[in-house]
XYZ file of C-alpha atoms in Angstrom:
160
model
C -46.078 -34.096 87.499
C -48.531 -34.139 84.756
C -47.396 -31.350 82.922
C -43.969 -32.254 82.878
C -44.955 -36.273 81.527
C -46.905 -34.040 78.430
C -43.659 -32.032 78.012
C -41.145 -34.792 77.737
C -44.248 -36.857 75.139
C -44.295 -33.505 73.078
C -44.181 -34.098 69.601
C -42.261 -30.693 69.154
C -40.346 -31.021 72.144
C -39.762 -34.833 70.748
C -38.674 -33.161 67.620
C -36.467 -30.688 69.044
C -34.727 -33.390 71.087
C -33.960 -35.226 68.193
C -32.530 -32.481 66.528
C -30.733 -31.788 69.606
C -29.377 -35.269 69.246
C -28.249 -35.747 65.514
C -26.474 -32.195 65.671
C -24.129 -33.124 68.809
C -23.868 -36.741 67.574
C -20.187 -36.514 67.160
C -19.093 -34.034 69.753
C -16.847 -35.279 72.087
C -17.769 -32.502 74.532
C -20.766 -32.473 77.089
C -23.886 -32.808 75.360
C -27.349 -31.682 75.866
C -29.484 -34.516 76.357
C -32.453 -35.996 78.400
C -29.576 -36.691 81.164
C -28.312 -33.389 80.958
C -31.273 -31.503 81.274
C -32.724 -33.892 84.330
C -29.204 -32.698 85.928
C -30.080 -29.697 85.843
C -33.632 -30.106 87.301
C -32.435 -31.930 89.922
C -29.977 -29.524 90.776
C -32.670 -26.617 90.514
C -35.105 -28.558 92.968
C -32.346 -28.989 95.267
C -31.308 -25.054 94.978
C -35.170 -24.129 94.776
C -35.319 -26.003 98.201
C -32.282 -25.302 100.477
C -33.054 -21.349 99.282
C -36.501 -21.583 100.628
C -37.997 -20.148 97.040
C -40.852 -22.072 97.219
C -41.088 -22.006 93.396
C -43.760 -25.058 92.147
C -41.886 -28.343 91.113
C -43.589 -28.456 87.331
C -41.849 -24.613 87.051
C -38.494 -25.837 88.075
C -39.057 -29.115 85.732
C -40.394 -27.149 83.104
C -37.737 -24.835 82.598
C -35.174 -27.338 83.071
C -36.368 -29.165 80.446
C -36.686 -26.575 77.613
C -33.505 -24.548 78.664
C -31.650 -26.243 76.034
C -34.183 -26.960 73.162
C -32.604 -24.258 70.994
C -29.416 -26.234 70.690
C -29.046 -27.478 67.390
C -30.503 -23.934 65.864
C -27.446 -22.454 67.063
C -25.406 -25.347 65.422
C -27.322 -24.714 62.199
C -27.529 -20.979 61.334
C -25.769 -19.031 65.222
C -28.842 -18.113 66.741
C -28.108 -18.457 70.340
C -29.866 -21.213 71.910
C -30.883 -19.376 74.757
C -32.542 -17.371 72.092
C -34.123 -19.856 69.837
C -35.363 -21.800 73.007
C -37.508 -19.111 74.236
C -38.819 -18.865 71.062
C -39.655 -22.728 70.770
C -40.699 -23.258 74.110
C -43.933 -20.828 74.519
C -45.693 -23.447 72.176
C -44.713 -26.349 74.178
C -46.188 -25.043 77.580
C -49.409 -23.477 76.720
C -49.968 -26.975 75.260
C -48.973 -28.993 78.131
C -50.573 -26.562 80.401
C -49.135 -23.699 81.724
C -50.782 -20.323 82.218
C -49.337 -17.346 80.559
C -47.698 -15.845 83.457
C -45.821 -19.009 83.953
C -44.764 -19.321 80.494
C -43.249 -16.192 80.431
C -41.485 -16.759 83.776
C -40.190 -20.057 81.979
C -39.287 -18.238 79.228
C -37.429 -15.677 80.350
C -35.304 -18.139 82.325
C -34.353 -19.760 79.448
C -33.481 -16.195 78.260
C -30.862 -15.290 80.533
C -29.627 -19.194 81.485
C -26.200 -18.088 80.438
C -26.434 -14.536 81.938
C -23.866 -14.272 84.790
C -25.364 -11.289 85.933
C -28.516 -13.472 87.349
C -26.211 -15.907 88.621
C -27.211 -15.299 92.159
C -31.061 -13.680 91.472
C -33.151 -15.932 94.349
C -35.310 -16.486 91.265
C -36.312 -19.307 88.691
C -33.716 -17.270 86.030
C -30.932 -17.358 88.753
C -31.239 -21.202 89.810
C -31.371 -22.414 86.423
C -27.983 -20.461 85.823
C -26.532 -21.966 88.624
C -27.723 -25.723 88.081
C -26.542 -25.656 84.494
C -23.582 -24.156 85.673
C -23.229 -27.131 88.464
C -24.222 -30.229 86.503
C -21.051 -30.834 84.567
C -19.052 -33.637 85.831
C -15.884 -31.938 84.836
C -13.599 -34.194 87.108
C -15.000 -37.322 85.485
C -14.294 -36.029 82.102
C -11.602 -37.584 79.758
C -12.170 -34.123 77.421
C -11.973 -31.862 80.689
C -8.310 -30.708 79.720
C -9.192 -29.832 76.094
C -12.403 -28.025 77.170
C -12.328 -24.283 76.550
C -14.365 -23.699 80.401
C -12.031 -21.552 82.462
C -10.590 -23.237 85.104
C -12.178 -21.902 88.298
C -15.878 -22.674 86.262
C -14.834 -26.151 86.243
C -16.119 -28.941 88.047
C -13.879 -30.672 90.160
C -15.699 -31.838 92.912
C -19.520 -33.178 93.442
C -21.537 -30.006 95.253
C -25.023 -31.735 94.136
């Protein structure tokens, strides 16, 4: 997965991470880190299989990867991450490789990555949803009861 090694050796995406980082240094609550976001391209390989979507591993990966790199710009002025990623990430992938058509498919997936309404799209937008959605380990969480997730979105059991 060559483009994915020059994502993750970025220096923006390296910069972004960092950010990432110092801004959720003291939260107590699930955090949005290297292990988070390989959760959640794990879980979108997985989907991306058993759903016969065929879509190309270093798409998957890609998106996975950048879905959260707007975090701390939402910590810092409100801009929604989901927001200020697709406006970070465009740089990242023409750089590491990826065509314009499948920078914009990346990018709008990290668009709507919170939209419920593309929760079950049999897309790259709809499987990212649904892995970030799914790779919580609510039940092995000592801050699961104070966590402000609705109930039925938590996750008490492993699925992936």
């Amino acid at each position: 997965m060559d483009r994915i090694d020059k994502i993750i050796n970025h220096k923006l995406f390296q910069k972004h991470m960092k950010k990432n980082d110092a801004a959720e240094a003291d939260r107590s609550f699930c955090r949005h880190n290297m292990a988070h976001l390989l959760d959640v391209a794990r879980i979108a390989m997985i989907l991306n299989l058993e759903e016969g979507l065929l879509l190309d591993k270093e798409l998957v990966y890609g998106a996975a990867l950048l879905h959260d790199i707007g975090k701390h710009v939402q910590y810092e002025d409100g801009t929604p991450h989901e927001q200020a990623g697709a406006v970070i990430a465009p740089a990242i992938l023409r750089e590491c490789g990826y065509s314009d058509i499948e920078t914009d498919v990346i990018q709008d997936a990290i668009r709507n990555h919170r939209t419920e309404k593309i929760a079950e799209e049999k897309s790259l937008s709809g499987i990212l949803y649904r892995a970030d959605k799914a790779s919580r380990p609510c039940f092995a969480c000592n801050m699961e009861k104070a966590c402000n997730w609705k109930k039925e979105k938590k996750n008490m059991w492993i699925k992936y």
